[in-house]
Coordinates of C-alpha atoms and ligand atoms in Angstrom, one line a residue:
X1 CA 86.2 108.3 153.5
X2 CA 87.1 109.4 150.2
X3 CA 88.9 112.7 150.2
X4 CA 86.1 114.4 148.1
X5 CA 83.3 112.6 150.0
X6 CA 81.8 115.5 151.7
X7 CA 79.0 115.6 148.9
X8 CA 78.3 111.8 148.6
X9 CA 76.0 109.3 151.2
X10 CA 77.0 106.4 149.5
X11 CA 80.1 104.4 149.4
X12 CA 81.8 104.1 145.7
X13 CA 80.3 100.8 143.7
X14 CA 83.5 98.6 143.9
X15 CA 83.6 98.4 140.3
X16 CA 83.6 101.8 139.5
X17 CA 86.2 102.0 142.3
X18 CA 88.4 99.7 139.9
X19 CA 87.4 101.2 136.8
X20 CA 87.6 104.7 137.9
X21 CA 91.0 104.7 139.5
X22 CA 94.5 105.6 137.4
X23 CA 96.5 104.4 140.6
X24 CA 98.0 101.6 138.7
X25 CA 99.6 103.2 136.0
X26 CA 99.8 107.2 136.9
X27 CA 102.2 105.8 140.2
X28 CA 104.7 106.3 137.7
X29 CA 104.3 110.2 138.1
X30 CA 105.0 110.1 141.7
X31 CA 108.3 111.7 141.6
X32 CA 107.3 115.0 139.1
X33 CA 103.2 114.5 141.6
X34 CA 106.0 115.4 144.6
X35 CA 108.3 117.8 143.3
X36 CA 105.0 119.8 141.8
X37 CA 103.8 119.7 145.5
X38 CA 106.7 121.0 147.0
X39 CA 107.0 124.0 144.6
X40 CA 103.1 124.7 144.8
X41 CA 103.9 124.7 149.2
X42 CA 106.6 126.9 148.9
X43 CA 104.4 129.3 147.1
X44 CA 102.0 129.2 149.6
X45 CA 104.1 130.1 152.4
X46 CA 105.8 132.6 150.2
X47 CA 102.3 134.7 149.3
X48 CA 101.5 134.1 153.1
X49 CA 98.8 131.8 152.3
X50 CA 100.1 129.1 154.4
X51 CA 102.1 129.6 158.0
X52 CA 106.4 129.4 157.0
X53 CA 105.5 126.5 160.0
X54 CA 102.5 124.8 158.0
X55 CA 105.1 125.0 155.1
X56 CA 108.0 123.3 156.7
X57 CA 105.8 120.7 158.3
X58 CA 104.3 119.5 154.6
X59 CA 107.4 120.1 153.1
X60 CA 109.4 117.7 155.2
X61 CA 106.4 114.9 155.0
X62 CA 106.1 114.9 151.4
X63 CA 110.1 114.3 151.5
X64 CA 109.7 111.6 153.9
X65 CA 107.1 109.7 151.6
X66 CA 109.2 110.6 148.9
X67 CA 112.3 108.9 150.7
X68 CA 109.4 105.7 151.7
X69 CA 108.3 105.7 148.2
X70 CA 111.7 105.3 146.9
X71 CA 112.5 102.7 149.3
X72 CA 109.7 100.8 147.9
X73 CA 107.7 100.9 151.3
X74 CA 104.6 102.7 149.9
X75 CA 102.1 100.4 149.4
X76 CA 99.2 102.6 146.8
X77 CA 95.3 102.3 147.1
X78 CA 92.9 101.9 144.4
X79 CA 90.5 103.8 146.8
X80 CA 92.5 106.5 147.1
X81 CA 92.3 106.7 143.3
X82 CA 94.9 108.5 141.8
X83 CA 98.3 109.6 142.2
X84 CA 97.5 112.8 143.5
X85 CA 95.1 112.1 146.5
X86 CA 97.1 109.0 147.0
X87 CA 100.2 111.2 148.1
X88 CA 97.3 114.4 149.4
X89 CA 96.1 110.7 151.9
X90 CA 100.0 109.6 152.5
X91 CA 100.5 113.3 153.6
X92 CA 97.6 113.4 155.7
X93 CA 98.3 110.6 157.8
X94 CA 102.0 111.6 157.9
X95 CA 101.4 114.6 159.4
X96 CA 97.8 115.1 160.6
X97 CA 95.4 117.6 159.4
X98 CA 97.7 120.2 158.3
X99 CA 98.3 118.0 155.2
X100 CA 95.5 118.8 154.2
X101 CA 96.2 122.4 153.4
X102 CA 98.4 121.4 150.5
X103 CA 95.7 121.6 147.9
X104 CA 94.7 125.0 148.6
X105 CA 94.4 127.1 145.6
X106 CA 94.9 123.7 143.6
X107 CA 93.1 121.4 141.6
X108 CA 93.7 117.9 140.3
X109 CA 93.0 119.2 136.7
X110 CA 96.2 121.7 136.8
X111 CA 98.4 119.1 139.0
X112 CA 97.9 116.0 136.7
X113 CA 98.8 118.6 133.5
X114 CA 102.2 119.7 135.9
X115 CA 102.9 115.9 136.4
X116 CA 102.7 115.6 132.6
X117 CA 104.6 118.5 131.3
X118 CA 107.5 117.4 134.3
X119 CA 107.8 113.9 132.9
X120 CA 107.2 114.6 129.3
X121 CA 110.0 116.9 129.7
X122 CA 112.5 114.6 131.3
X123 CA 111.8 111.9 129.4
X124 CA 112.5 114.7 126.0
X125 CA 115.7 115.4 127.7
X126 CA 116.6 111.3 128.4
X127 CA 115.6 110.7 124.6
X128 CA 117.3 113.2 122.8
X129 CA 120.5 112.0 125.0
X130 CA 120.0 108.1 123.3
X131 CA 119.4 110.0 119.9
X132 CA 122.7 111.9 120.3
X133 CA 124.6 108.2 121.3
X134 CA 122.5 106.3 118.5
X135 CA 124.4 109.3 116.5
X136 CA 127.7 108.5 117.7
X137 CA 127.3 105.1 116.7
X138 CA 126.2 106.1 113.3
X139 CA 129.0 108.3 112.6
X140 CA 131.9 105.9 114.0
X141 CA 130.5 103.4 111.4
X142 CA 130.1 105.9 108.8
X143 CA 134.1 107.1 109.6
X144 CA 135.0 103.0 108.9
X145 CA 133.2 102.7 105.7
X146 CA 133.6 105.7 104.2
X147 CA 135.4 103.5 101.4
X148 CA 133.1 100.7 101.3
X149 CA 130.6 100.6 98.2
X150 CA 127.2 98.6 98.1
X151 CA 124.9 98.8 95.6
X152 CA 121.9 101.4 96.2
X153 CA 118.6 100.4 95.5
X154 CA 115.2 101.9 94.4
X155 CA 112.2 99.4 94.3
X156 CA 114.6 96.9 96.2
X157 CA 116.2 96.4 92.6
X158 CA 120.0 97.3 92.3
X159 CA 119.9 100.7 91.2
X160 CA 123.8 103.1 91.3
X161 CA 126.6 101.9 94.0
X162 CA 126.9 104.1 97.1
X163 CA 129.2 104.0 100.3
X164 CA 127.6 102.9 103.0
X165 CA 129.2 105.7 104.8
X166 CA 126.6 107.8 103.0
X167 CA 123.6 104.7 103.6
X168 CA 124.1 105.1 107.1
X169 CA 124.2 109.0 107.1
X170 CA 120.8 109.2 105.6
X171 CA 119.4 107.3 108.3
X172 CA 121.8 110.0 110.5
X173 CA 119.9 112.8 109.4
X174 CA 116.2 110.8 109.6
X175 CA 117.6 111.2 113.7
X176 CA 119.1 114.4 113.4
X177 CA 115.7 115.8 112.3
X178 CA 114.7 113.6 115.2
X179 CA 116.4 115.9 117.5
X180 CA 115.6 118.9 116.4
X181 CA 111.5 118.3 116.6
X182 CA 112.2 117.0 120.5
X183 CA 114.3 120.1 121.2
X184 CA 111.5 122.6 119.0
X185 CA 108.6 120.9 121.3
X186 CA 110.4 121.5 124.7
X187 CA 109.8 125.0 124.7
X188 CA 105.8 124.1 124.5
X189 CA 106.8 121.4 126.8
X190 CA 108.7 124.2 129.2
X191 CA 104.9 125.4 130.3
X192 CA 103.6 125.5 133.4
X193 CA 100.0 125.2 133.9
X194 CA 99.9 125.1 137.9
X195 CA 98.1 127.4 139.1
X196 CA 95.0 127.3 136.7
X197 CA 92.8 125.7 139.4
X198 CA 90.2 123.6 138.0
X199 CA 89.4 125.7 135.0
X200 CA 89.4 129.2 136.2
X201 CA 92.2 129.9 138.3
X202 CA 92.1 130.8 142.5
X203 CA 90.5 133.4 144.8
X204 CA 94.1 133.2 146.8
X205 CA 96.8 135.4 145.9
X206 CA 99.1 132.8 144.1
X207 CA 102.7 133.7 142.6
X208 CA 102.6 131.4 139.1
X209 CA 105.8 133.0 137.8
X210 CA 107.4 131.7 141.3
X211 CA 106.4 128.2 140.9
X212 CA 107.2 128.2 137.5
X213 CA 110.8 129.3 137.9
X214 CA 111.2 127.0 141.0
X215 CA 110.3 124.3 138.6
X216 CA 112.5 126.0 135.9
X217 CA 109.6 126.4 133.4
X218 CA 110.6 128.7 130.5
X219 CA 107.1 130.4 130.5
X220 CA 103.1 129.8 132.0
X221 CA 100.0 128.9 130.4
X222 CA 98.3 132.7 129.5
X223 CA 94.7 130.8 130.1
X224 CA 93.3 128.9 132.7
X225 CA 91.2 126.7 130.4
X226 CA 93.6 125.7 128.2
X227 CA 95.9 125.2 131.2
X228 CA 93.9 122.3 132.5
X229 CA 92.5 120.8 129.0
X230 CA 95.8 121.4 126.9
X231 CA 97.2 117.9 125.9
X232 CA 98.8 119.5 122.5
X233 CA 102.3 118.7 124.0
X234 CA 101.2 114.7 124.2
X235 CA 100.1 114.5 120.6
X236 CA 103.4 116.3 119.9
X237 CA 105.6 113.8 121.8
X238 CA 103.5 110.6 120.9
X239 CA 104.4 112.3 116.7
X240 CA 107.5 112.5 117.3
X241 CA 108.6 109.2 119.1
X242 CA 105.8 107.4 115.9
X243 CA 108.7 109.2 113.9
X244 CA 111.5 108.1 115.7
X245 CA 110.0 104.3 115.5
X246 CA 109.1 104.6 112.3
X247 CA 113.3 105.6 111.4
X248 CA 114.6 102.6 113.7
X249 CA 111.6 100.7 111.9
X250 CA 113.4 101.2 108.3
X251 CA 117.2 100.9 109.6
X252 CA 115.6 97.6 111.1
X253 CA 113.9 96.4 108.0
X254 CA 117.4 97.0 106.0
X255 CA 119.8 95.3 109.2
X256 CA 117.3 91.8 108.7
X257 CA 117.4 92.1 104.5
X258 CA 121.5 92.5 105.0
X259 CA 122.1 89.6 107.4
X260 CA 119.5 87.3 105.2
X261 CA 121.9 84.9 103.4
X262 CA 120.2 86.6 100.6
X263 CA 122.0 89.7 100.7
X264 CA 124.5 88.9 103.6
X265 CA 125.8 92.1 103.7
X266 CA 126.4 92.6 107.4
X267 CA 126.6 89.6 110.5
X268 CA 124.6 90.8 113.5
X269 CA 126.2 90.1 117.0
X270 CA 125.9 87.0 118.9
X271 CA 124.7 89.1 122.0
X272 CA 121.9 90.6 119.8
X273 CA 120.2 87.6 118.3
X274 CA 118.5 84.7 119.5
X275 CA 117.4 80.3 117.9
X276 CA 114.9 78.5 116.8
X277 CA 113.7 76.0 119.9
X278 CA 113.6 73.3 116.3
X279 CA 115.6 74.2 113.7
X280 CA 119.7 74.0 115.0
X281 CA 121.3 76.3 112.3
X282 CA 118.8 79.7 113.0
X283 CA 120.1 82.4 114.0
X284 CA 117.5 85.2 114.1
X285 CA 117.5 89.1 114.0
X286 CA 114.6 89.6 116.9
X287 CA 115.8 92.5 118.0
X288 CA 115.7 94.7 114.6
X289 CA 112.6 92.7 114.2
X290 CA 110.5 93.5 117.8
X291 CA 112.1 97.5 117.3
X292 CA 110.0 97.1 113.4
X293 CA 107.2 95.4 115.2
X294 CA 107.1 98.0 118.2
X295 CA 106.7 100.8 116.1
X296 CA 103.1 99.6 115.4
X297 CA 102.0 100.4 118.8
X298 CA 103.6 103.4 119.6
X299 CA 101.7 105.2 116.3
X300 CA 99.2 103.6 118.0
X301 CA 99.1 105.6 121.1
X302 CA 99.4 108.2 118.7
X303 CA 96.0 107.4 117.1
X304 CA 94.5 106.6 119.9
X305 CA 95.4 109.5 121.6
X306 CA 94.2 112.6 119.2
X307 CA 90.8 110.0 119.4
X308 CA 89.8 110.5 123.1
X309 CA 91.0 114.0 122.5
X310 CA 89.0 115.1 119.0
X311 CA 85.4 115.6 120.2
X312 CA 86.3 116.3 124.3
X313 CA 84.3 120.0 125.5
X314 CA 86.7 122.6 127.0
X315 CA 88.0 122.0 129.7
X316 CA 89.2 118.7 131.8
X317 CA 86.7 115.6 131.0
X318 CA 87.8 112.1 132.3
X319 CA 88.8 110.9 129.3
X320 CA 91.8 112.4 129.9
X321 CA 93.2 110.3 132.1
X322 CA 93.0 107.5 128.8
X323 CA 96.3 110.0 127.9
X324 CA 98.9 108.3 130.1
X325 CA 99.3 104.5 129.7
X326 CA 100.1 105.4 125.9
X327 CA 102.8 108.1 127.0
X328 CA 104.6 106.1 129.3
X329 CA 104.4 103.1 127.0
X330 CA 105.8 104.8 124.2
X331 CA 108.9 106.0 126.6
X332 CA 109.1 102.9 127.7
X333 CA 109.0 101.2 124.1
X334 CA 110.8 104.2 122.2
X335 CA 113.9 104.3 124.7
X336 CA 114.5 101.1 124.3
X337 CA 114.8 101.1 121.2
X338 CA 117.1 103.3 120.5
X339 CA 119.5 102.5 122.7
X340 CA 119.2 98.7 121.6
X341 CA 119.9 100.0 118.0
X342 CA 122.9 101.9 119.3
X343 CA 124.1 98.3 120.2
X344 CA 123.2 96.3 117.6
X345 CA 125.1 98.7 114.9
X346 CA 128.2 98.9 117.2
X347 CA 128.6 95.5 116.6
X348 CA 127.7 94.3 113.8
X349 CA 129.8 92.8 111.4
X350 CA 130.3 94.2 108.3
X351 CA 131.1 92.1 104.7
X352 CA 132.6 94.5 102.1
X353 CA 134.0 92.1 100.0
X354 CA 130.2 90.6 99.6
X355 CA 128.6 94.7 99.2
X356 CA 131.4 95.0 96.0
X357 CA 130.5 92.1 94.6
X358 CA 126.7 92.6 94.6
X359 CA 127.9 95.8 92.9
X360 CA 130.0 94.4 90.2
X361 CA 127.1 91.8 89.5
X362 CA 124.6 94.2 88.6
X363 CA 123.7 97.2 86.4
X364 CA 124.5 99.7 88.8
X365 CA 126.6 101.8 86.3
X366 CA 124.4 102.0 83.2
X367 CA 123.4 105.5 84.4
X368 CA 127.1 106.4 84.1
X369 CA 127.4 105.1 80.4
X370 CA 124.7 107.0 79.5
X371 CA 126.0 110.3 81.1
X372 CA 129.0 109.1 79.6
X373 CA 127.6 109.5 75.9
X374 CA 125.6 112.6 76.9
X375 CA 129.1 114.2 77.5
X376 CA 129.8 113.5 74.0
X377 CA 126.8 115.2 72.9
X378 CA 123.9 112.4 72.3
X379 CA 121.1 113.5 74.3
X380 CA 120.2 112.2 76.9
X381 CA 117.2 110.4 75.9
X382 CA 119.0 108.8 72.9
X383 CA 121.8 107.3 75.4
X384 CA 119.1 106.0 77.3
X385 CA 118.2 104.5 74.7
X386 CA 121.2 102.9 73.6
X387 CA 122.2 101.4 76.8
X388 CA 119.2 99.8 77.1
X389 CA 120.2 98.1 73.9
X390 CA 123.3 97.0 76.1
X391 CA 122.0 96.0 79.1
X392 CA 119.6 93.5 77.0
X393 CA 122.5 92.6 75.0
X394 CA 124.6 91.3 78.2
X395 CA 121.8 90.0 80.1
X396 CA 121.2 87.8 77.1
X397 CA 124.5 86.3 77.1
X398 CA 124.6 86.4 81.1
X399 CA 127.2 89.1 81.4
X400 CA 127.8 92.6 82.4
X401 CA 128.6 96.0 80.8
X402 CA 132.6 95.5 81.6
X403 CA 132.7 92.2 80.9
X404 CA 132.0 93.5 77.3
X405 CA 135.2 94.4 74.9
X406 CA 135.4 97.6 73.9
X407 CA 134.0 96.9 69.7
X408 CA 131.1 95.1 71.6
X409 CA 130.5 98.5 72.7
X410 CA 131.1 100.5 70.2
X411 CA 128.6 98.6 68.0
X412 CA 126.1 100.4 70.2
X413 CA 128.1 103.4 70.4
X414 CA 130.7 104.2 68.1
X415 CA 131.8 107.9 70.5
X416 CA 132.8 104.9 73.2
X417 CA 136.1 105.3 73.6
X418 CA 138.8 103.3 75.6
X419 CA 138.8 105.4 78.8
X420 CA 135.1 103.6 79.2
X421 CA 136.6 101.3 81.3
X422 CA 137.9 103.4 83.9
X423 CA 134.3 105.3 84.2
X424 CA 132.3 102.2 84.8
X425 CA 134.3 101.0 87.9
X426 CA 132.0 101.7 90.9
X427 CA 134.9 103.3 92.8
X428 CA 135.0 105.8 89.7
X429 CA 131.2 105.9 89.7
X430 CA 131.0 106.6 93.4
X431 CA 133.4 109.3 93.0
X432 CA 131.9 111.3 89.9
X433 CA 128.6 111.9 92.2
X434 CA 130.3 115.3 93.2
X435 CA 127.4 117.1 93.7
X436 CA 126.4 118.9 96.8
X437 CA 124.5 115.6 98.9
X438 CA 126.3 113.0 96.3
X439 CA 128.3 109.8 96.9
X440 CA 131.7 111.5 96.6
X441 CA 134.0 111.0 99.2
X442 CA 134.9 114.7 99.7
X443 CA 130.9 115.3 100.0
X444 CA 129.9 112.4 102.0
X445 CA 133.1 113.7 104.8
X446 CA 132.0 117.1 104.6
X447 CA 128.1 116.1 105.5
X448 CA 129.8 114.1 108.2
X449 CA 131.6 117.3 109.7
X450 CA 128.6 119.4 109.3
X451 CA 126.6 116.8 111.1
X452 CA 128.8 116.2 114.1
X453 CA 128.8 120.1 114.9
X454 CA 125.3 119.8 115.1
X455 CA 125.6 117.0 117.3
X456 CA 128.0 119.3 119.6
X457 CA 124.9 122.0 119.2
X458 CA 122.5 119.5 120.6
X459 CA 125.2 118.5 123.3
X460 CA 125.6 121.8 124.7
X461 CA 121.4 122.4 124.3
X462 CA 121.2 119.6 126.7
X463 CA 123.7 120.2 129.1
X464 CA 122.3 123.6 129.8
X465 CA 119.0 122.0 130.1
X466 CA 120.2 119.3 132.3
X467 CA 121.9 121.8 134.6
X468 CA 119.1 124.1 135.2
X469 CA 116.2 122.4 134.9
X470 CA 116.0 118.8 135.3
X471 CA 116.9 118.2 139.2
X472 CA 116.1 115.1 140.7
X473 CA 114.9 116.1 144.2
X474 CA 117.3 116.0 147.4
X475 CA 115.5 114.2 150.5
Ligands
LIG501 N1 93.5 110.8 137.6 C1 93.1 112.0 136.9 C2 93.7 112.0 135.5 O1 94.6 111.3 135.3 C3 93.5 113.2 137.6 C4 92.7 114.4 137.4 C5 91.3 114.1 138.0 N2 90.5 115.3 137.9 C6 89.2 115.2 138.1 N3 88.5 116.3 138.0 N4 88.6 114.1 138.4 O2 93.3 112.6 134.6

């Protein structure tokens, strides 16, 4: 007898049975389905809508399938459907009838969106702590190569040197901004729609503010319907982990480019690579490569998400339940992730030696030569002009601009003077980017600085969090 089957005189066609349940994947909300339930009971007996005995006897059976379920004795039913009457069934037949009383005043429309926001909002907290070590990683690479210099490109053509310190920033702040759209969307996250009923709410005399603090919510949905048919905070989540993918997805493209033997700027670990089953001498970077591939999917669910959502009728339709295999597959996908790039930049091997030369081989100074001439008053578009002239001149004769002797030079230029030399080394062209953002070393430590006393922010954001809110519940 199906728990709603008061209305039906036929059993369930067994293929609908399969197709209909979510058993198989929503299991994975059992935990927040349980601690959702016991908040919602203690209401109950708190408004005197339940006995303080009918509460004590549901509370200490939903712990006691709790305590089965996390011994791995709970064996879920796909005709039992869902999370939600599975446990409402395991209740049932833990305790007798009285189990039954637990979905008073409740629906499955405003339970499922509690489940949701509960995970969601762990799974915010768990992420933005792997953002915050990926971080750490970044920035103790950063510290050790502050002084190294490789060349920067634009269209993948050597374009003006950089540090890498300040390379491997940028990709800092891609994750910094990371953080800070996971920490904006918790507050939206932080809402608690228990208590909507199906759509419009209860005839019993429910306390919403008291579940909602018991659960520490921030705030509750102000509308029932939008309570039960809100999935806003998915989208959000799914956006920002596409984001996050997409940011390991470029650091990941660059990590397989520098350990090609074409560029060979950096060795990846041992422990982070795998062979080829043929070819002896392979050594291959899957793991930058999967992360690049994995962030296909996960923009994906994104998609595929705001689809089933787009042309769906106030309030809950069925379609919903297409929400949750993407959200816990992007969790699963983008926390893996990041904490296997955390690893794979701890230790990798750098190759300054190879990064300078690359540098030295190149162009990448011809903008300083012609900054150099603006200085002495030929504008700009002029000493673009005349280094041009250069460049072609040396690539003709297969050298560079300091390979030249200073007359060479000045037959391009006759303001070139002998101090040239000095201003065309890449250290010195590093350096002379003093502006605010620039390759200096002075501005690339000071973005550093400013960046770990954000990190220290975000820290002490989480730890508050993590004290007050996220309690994994004592059985
Ligand atoms: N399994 C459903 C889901 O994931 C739970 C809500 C069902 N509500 C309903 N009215 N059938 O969306």
């Amino acid at each position: 007898m199906k728990l709603w089957g008061g209305r039906f005189t036929k059993p369930t066609n067994q293929l609908v049975e399969e197709f209909n349940a979510s058993i198989t994947f929503d299991q994975e909300l059992v935990e927040e389905d349980i601690q959702g339930s016991l908040a919602h009971v203690e209401m109950l007996g708190k408004c005197d809508i339940l006995s303080k005995e009918e509460v004590k006897q549901i509370i200490s059976g939903l712990k006691r399938i709790l305590q089965r379920v996390r011994q791995g004795e709970v064996k879920f039913s796909i005709e039992n459907e869902d999370i939600h009457m599975n446990i409402e069934k395991l209740l049932i037949d833990e305790i007798g009838a009285i189990g039954g009383k637990l979905h008073t005043g409740r629906s499955r429309n405003d339970q499922v969106a509690l489940d949701l926001h509960l995970y969601v909002r762990k799974q915010t907290v768990a992420l933005i702590q792997l953002l915050i070590q990926l971080q750490e990683v970044l920035f103790l690479q950063a510290e050790k190569h502050i002084d190294t210099i490789l060349p920067g490109y634009t269209h993948l053509q050597r374009a003006q040197p950089v540090r890498l310190a300040h390379h491997l920033l940028a990709y800092a702040s891609m994750f910094e901004r990371d953080i800070e759209r996971l920490i904006d969307s918790y507050k939206r996250v932080n809402t608690c729609p228990l208590g909507a009923g199906a759509i419009a709410g209860t005839t019993f005399p429910i306390d919403r503010d008291f579940v909602a603090e018991q659960l520490g919510f921030e705030r509750i949905y102000d509308n029932s319907m939008d309570a039960v048919s809100d999935r806003d905070y998915l989208i959000e989540f799914l956006s920002i982990c596409s984001l996050i993918m997409t940011h390991l997805s470029r650091l990941s493209e660059e990590l397989i480019l520098w350990s090609s033997e074409e560029f060979a700027y950096i060795e990846l670990d041992d422990a982070f690579c795998t062979g080829s089953s043929m070819m002896p001498q392979k050594k291959n970077p899957d793991i930058p490569e999967l992360i690049r591939g994995k962030a296909g999917r996960v923009c994906g669910h994104l998609l595929a998400l705001f689809m089933t959502l787009k042309a769906l009728p106030l309030t809950y339709n069925k379609d919903m339940q297409e929400d949750k295999e993407g959200v816990f597959d992007t969790v699963k996908t983008c926390t893996s992730s990041v904490q296997l790039m955390s690893e794979v930049l701890k230790t990798m091997k750098v190759k300054p030696k190879r990064m300078k030369q690359n540098v030295e081989q190149g162009f990448a100074n011809a903008t300083d030569l012609a900054d150099y001439l603006v200085k002495k008053g030929i504008p700009f578009r002029r000493a673009h002009e005349m280094v041009g002239k250069m460049v072609l001149y040396c690539i003709e004769r297969g050298k560079y601009l300091l390979d030249c002797d200073l007359a060479e030079l000045q037959s391009f230029a006759p303001q070139i003077e002998a101090d040239i030399f000095i201003k065309l080394d890449p250290t010195f062209v590093v350096e002379a980017r003093k502006s605010r953002g620039g390759t200096a070393k002075a501005q690339v430590e000071k973005t550093l600085a400013e960046k770990k006393a954000r990190l220290l922010d975000y820290t002490n954001w989480l730890t508050e969090k993590t004290v007050q809110e996220i309690e994994t519940i004592e059985i």
